[in-house]
């Protein structure tokens, strides 16, 4: 399991409005494409510098494909990254602060110590 790769996915998708929409409408396709094309690109690299070893586990892939922010948090994905991305995808379907409250309520069963979110 790679918290780095989960957070890299959330970070890069959240910063591109086209990817946000693709993730909203076709999460399976976007996750598969991103893992094949983007997972091994070096952040901040000039050109097409890549590593070769990064890949999601099946558990990570499934949580990303189903937009399961509770499972992602349990795996160590940073909650600010999931919250900002999921707000961009789903807030429009809800009233003011309704999505944020539902997001928090879904995590309410968790107590300290929270999963380690350090990468």
Coordinates of N, CA, C and O in Angstrom, one line a residue:
X1 N 0.8 -1.2 0.0 CA 0.0 0.0 0.0 C 0.9 1.2 0.0 O 1.9 1.3 0.7
X2 N 0.5 2.2 -0.8 CA 1.3 3.4 -0.9 C 0.5 4.7 -0.6 O -0.3 5.1 -1.5
X3 N 0.6 5.2 0.6 CA -0.1 6.5 0.9 C 0.4 7.6 -0.1 O -0.4 8.4 -0.5
X4 N 1.7 7.5 -0.5 CA 2.2 8.5 -1.4 C 1.4 8.5 -2.7 O 1.0 9.5 -3.2
X5 N 1.2 7.3 -3.3 CA 0.5 7.2 -4.5 C -1.0 7.6 -4.4 O -1.5 8.3 -5.3
X6 N -1.6 7.2 -3.3 CA -3.0 7.7 -3.1 C -3.1 9.2 -3.1 O -3.9 9.8 -3.7
X7 N -2.2 9.8 -2.3 CA -2.2 11.3 -2.2 C -1.8 11.9 -3.5 O -2.4 13.0 -3.8
X8 N -0.9 11.3 -4.2 CA -0.5 11.9 -5.5 C -1.7 11.9 -6.5 O -2.0 12.8 -7.2
X9 N -2.5 10.8 -6.5 CA -3.7 10.7 -7.3 C -4.7 11.8 -6.9 O -5.1 12.6 -7.8
X10 N -5.0 11.9 -5.6 CA -5.9 12.9 -5.2 C -5.5 14.4 -5.5 O -6.2 15.2 -6.0
X11 N -4.2 14.6 -5.3 CA -3.6 15.9 -5.6 C -3.6 16.3 -7.0 O -4.1 17.4 -7.4
X12 N -3.2 15.4 -7.9 CA -3.1 15.7 -9.3 C -4.5 15.8 -10.0 O -4.8 16.7 -10.8
X13 N -5.4 14.9 -9.6 CA -6.8 15.0 -10.1 C -7.5 16.3 -9.7 O -8.1 16.9 -10.5
X14 N -7.3 16.6 -8.4 CA -8.0 17.8 -7.9 C -7.6 19.1 -8.6 O -8.3 20.1 -8.6
X15 N -6.4 19.1 -9.2 CA -5.9 20.4 -9.7 C -6.2 20.5 -11.2 O -5.7 21.4 -11.9
X16 N -6.9 19.6 -11.8 CA -7.2 19.6 -13.2 C -8.8 19.5 -13.4 O -9.3 18.4 -13.2
X17 N -9.5 20.5 -13.7 CA -10.9 20.5 -13.8 C -11.4 19.4 -14.8 O -12.5 18.7 -14.5
X18 N -10.7 19.1 -15.8 CA -11.1 18.0 -16.7 C -11.0 16.6 -16.1 O -11.9 15.8 -16.2
X19 N -9.9 16.4 -15.3 CA -9.8 15.2 -14.6 C -10.8 15.0 -13.5 O -11.3 13.9 -13.2
X20 N -11.2 16.1 -12.8 CA -12.2 16.1 -11.8 C -13.5 15.6 -12.4 O -14.2 14.7 -11.9
X21 N -13.9 16.1 -13.6 CA -15.1 15.7 -14.2 C -15.0 14.3 -14.7 O -16.0 13.5 -14.6
X22 N -13.9 13.9 -15.2 CA -13.7 12.4 -15.6 C -13.9 11.5 -14.4 O -14.5 10.5 -14.5
X23 N -13.3 11.9 -13.3 CA -13.4 11.1 -12.1 C -14.8 11.0 -11.6 O -15.2 10.0 -11.1
X24 N -15.5 12.1 -11.7 CA -16.9 12.2 -11.3 C -17.8 11.2 -12.1 O -18.6 10.5 -11.6
X25 N -17.6 11.3 -13.4 CA -18.5 10.6 -14.4 C -18.0 9.2 -14.7 O -18.8 8.3 -15.1
X26 N -16.7 8.9 -14.7 CA -16.2 7.6 -15.1 C -15.0 7.3 -14.1 O -13.8 7.2 -14.6
X27 N -15.3 7.0 -12.9 CA -14.2 6.8 -11.9 C -13.3 5.5 -12.3 O -12.1 5.6 -12.1
X28 N -13.9 4.5 -12.8 CA -13.1 3.3 -13.1 C -12.2 3.6 -14.3 O -11.0 3.3 -14.2
X29 N -12.7 4.3 -15.3 CA -11.8 4.6 -16.5 C -10.7 5.6 -16.1 O -9.6 5.4 -16.5
X30 N -11.1 6.6 -15.3 CA -10.1 7.6 -14.9 C -9.0 6.9 -14.0 O -7.8 7.2 -14.2
X31 N -9.4 6.1 -13.0 CA -8.4 5.5 -12.2 C -7.5 4.6 -13.0 O -6.2 4.6 -12.8
X32 N -8.0 3.8 -13.9 CA -7.2 2.9 -14.7 C -6.3 3.7 -15.6 O -5.1 3.4 -15.7
X33 N -6.8 4.8 -16.3 CA -5.9 5.6 -17.1 C -4.8 6.3 -16.3 O -3.7 6.3 -16.7
X34 N -5.2 6.9 -15.1 CA -4.3 7.6 -14.3 C -3.1 6.7 -13.8 O -2.0 7.0 -13.9
X35 N -3.5 5.5 -13.4 CA -2.5 4.5 -13.0 C -1.5 4.1 -14.1 O -0.3 4.1 -13.9
X36 N -2.1 3.9 -15.3 CA -1.2 3.5 -16.4 C -0.4 4.7 -16.9 O 0.8 4.5 -17.3
X37 N -0.9 5.9 -17.0 CA -0.3 7.0 -17.6 C 0.4 8.0 -16.7 O 1.4 8.7 -17.0
X38 N -0.1 8.2 -15.4 CA 0.4 9.2 -14.6 C 1.1 8.8 -13.3 O 1.9 9.5 -12.7
X39 N 0.8 7.6 -12.8 CA 1.3 7.1 -11.5 C 2.8 7.2 -11.4 O 3.3 7.6 -10.4
X40 N 3.5 6.9 -12.5 CA 4.9 6.8 -12.4 C 5.6 8.1 -13.0 O 6.9 8.1 -13.0
X41 N 4.8 9.1 -13.3 CA 5.5 10.4 -13.7 C 6.0 11.0 -12.4 O 5.3 11.0 -11.4
X42 N 7.2 11.6 -12.5 CA 7.8 12.3 -11.4 C 7.2 13.7 -11.3 O 7.2 14.5 -12.2
X43 N 6.6 14.0 -10.1 CA 6.0 15.3 -9.9 C 7.0 16.4 -10.0 O 8.1 16.3 -9.4
X44 N 6.8 17.4 -10.8 CA 7.7 18.5 -10.9 C 8.8 18.3 -11.9 O 9.7 19.1 -12.1
X45 N 8.9 17.1 -12.5 CA 10.0 16.8 -13.4 C 9.8 17.6 -14.8 O 8.6 17.8 -15.2
X46 N 10.9 17.9 -15.4 CA 10.8 18.5 -16.7 C 10.8 17.4 -17.7 O 11.7 16.5 -17.6
X47 N 9.9 17.4 -18.6 CA 9.9 16.4 -19.6 C 9.1 15.2 -19.1 O 8.2 15.3 -18.3
X48 N 9.4 14.0 -19.5 CA 8.6 12.8 -19.2 C 9.4 11.9 -18.4 O 9.4 10.7 -18.6
X49 N 10.0 12.4 -17.3 CA 10.8 11.6 -16.4 C 9.8 10.7 -15.6 O 8.8 11.1 -15.1
X50 N 10.2 9.4 -15.5 CA 9.3 8.4 -14.8 C 10.0 7.5 -13.9 O 11.2 7.2 -14.2
X51 N 9.3 7.0 -13.0 CA 9.8 5.8 -12.2 C 9.1 4.6 -12.8 O 8.3 4.7 -13.8
X52 N 9.3 3.4 -12.3 CA 8.7 2.2 -12.9 C 7.9 1.3 -11.9 O 7.4 0.3 -12.3
X53 N 7.9 1.7 -10.7 CA 7.5 0.7 -9.7 C 6.1 1.0 -9.0 O 5.6 0.1 -8.3
X54 N 5.6 2.2 -9.2 CA 4.4 2.6 -8.4 C 3.1 2.0 -9.1 O 2.9 2.1 -10.3
X55 N 2.3 1.4 -8.2 CA 1.0 0.8 -8.6 C 0.1 0.8 -7.4 O 0.5 0.6 -6.3
X56 N -1.2 0.9 -7.7 CA -2.2 0.8 -6.6 C -2.3 -0.7 -6.2 O -2.2 -1.6 -7.1
X57 N -2.7 -0.9 -4.9 CA -3.1 -2.3 -4.6 C -4.6 -2.4 -5.0 O -5.2 -1.4 -5.4
X58 N -5.1 -3.6 -5.1 CA -6.5 -3.8 -5.5 C -7.4 -3.1 -4.5 O -8.4 -2.5 -4.9
X59 N -7.1 -3.1 -3.2 CA -7.9 -2.4 -2.2 C -7.9 -0.9 -2.5 O -9.0 -0.2 -2.5
X60 N -6.8 -0.3 -2.8 CA -6.7 1.1 -3.1 C -7.5 1.4 -4.4 O -8.3 2.4 -4.5
X61 N -7.3 0.6 -5.4 CA -7.9 0.8 -6.7 C -9.5 0.8 -6.5 O -10.2 1.6 -7.0
X62 N -10.0 -0.2 -5.7 CA -11.4 -0.3 -5.5 C -11.9 0.9 -4.8 O -13.0 1.4 -5.1
X63 N -11.3 1.4 -3.7 CA -11.7 2.6 -3.0 C -11.7 3.8 -3.9 O -12.7 4.6 -3.8
X64 N -10.7 4.0 -4.7 CA -10.7 5.1 -5.6 C -11.8 5.0 -6.7 O -12.5 6.0 -7.0
X65 N -12.1 3.8 -7.2 CA -13.1 3.6 -8.2 C -14.5 3.8 -7.7 O -15.4 4.2 -8.4
X66 N -14.7 3.6 -6.4 CA -16.0 3.8 -5.8 C -16.2 5.1 -5.0 O -17.2 5.2 -4.3
X67 N -15.2 5.9 -5.1 CA -15.2 7.2 -4.3 C -15.4 7.0 -2.8 O -16.1 7.8 -2.2
X68 N -14.8 6.0 -2.3 CA -14.9 5.6 -0.9 C -13.9 6.4 0.0 O -12.9 5.9 0.3
X69 N -14.3 7.6 0.4 CA -13.4 8.4 1.1 C -13.1 7.9 2.5 O -12.1 8.1 3.1
X70 N -14.0 7.1 3.1 CA -13.8 6.5 4.4 C -12.7 5.5 4.3 O -11.8 5.4 5.1
X71 N -12.8 4.6 3.3 CA -11.8 3.6 3.1 C -10.4 4.2 2.8 O -9.4 3.8 3.3
X72 N -10.4 5.3 2.0 CA -9.2 6.0 1.6 C -8.5 6.6 2.9 O -7.3 6.5 3.1
X73 N -9.4 7.2 3.7 CA -8.8 7.7 5.0 C -8.2 6.6 5.8 O -7.1 6.8 6.4
X74 N -8.9 5.5 5.9 CA -8.4 4.3 6.7 C -7.0 3.8 6.1 O -6.2 3.3 6.9
X75 N -6.8 4.0 4.8 CA -5.5 3.6 4.2 C -4.5 4.7 4.3 O -3.3 4.5 3.9
X76 N -4.8 5.8 4.9 CA -3.8 6.9 5.1 C -3.8 8.0 4.1 O -3.0 8.9 4.1
X77 N -4.9 8.1 3.2 CA -5.0 9.2 2.3 C -5.3 10.5 3.2 O -6.1 10.4 4.1
X78 N -4.7 11.6 2.8 CA -4.9 12.8 3.6 C -6.3 13.3 3.5 O -6.8 13.4 2.4
X79 N -7.0 13.5 4.6 CA -8.4 13.9 4.5 C -8.6 15.3 3.8 O -9.7 15.5 3.2
X80 N -7.7 16.2 3.9 CA -7.9 17.5 3.1 C -7.9 17.2 1.6 O -8.6 17.9 0.9
X81 N -7.0 16.3 1.2 CA -7.0 16.0 -0.3 C -8.3 15.4 -0.7 O -8.9 15.7 -1.8
X82 N -8.8 14.4 0.1 CA -10.1 13.8 -0.3 C -11.2 14.8 -0.2 O -12.1 14.9 -1.1
X83 N -11.2 15.6 0.8 CA -12.3 16.5 1.0 C -12.4 17.6 -0.1 O -13.4 17.8 -0.7
X84 N -11.2 18.1 -0.5 CA -11.3 19.2 -1.6 C -11.7 18.6 -2.9 O -12.4 19.2 -3.6
X85 N -11.2 17.4 -3.2 CA -11.5 16.8 -4.5 C -13.0 16.4 -4.5 O -13.7 16.6 -5.5
X86 N -13.5 15.8 -3.4 CA -14.9 15.3 -3.4 C -15.8 16.5 -3.3 O -16.9 16.4 -3.9
X87 N -15.4 17.6 -2.7 CA -16.3 18.8 -2.8 C -16.4 19.3 -4.3 O -17.5 19.6 -4.7
X88 N -15.3 19.3 -5.0 CA -15.3 19.7 -6.4 C -16.2 18.8 -7.2 O -16.9 19.2 -8.2
X89 N -16.3 17.5 -6.8 CA -17.1 16.6 -7.6 C -18.6 16.6 -7.2 O -19.5 16.4 -8.0
X90 N -18.8 16.7 -5.9 CA -20.2 16.4 -5.4 C -20.9 17.6 -4.7 O -22.2 17.5 -4.5
X91 N -20.3 18.7 -4.4 CA -21.0 19.7 -3.7 C -22.1 20.3 -4.5 O -23.2 20.7 -4.0
X92 N -22.0 20.3 -5.9 CA -23.0 20.8 -6.7 C -24.4 20.1 -6.6 O -25.4 20.6 -7.0
X93 N -24.3 18.9 -6.1 CA -25.5 18.0 -6.0 C -26.2 18.2 -4.7 O -27.2 17.5 -4.4
X94 N -25.7 19.1 -3.8 CA -26.2 19.3 -2.5 C -26.4 20.7 -2.1 O -25.9 21.6 -2.8
X95 N -27.1 21.0 -1.0 CA -27.3 22.3 -0.6 C -26.0 22.8 0.1 O -25.0 22.1 0.2
X96 N -26.0 24.1 0.6 CA -24.8 24.7 1.2 C -24.4 23.8 2.4 O -25.2 23.5 3.3
X97 N -23.1 23.5 2.4 CA -22.4 22.7 3.4 C -23.0 21.3 3.6 O -22.6 20.6 4.5
X98 N -24.0 20.9 2.9 CA -24.6 19.6 3.0 C -23.6 18.5 2.7 O -23.6 17.5 3.5
X99 N -22.9 18.6 1.7 CA -21.9 17.6 1.3 C -20.8 17.5 2.4 O -20.4 16.4 2.8
X100 N -20.3 18.6 2.8 CA -19.2 18.6 3.9 C -19.7 18.0 5.1 O -19.0 17.2 5.8
X101 N -21.0 18.2 5.5 CA -21.5 17.6 6.7 C -21.7 16.1 6.6 O -21.4 15.3 7.5
X102 N -22.1 15.7 5.4 CA -22.2 14.2 5.1 C -20.8 13.6 5.1 O -20.7 12.4 5.6
X103 N -19.9 14.2 4.5 CA -18.5 13.7 4.5 C -18.0 13.5 6.0 O -17.5 12.4 6.3
X104 N -18.2 14.5 6.8 CA -17.8 14.4 8.2 C -18.6 13.3 8.9 O -18.0 12.6 9.7
X105 N -19.9 13.2 8.7 CA -20.7 12.2 9.4 C -20.2 10.8 9.0 O -20.3 9.9 9.8
X106 N -19.8 10.6 7.8 CA -19.3 9.3 7.3 C -18.0 8.9 8.1 O -17.7 7.7 8.2
X107 N -17.3 9.9 8.6 CA -16.1 9.6 9.3 C -16.3 9.6 10.8 O -15.3 9.4 11.6
X108 N -17.5 9.9 11.3 CA -17.7 10.2 12.7 C -17.5 9.0 13.6 O -17.2 9.1 14.8
X109 N -17.5 7.8 13.0 CA -17.3 6.6 13.8 C -15.9 6.4 14.2 O -15.5 5.6 15.1
X110 N -15.0 7.1 13.6 CA -13.5 7.0 13.9 C -13.2 7.8 15.1 O -13.7 8.9 15.3
X111 N -12.2 7.4 15.8 CA -11.7 8.1 17.0 C -10.2 8.0 17.0 O -9.6 7.3 16.3
X112 N -9.6 8.8 17.9 CA -8.2 8.9 18.0 C -7.7 7.5 18.5 O -8.4 6.9 19.3
X113 N -6.6 7.1 18.1 CA -5.7 7.7 17.1 C -6.2 7.4 15.7 O -6.6 6.3 15.4
X114 N -6.2 8.4 14.9 CA -6.6 8.3 13.5 C -5.5 7.6 12.8 O -4.3 7.5 13.2
X115 N -5.8 7.0 11.6 CA -4.8 6.4 10.8 C -3.6 7.4 10.5 O -3.9 8.6 10.3
X116 N -2.4 7.0 10.3 CA -1.3 7.8 10.0 C -1.4 8.3 8.6 O -1.5 7.5 7.7
X117 N -1.4 9.7 8.5 CA -1.5 10.2 7.1 C -0.2 10.8 6.6 O -0.1 11.4 5.5
X118 N 0.9 10.5 7.4 CA 2.2 10.9 6.9 C 2.7 10.1 5.7 O 2.4 8.9 5.6
X119 N 3.3 10.7 4.7 CA 3.8 10.0 3.6 C 5.3 9.9 3.6 O 6.0 10.7 4.1

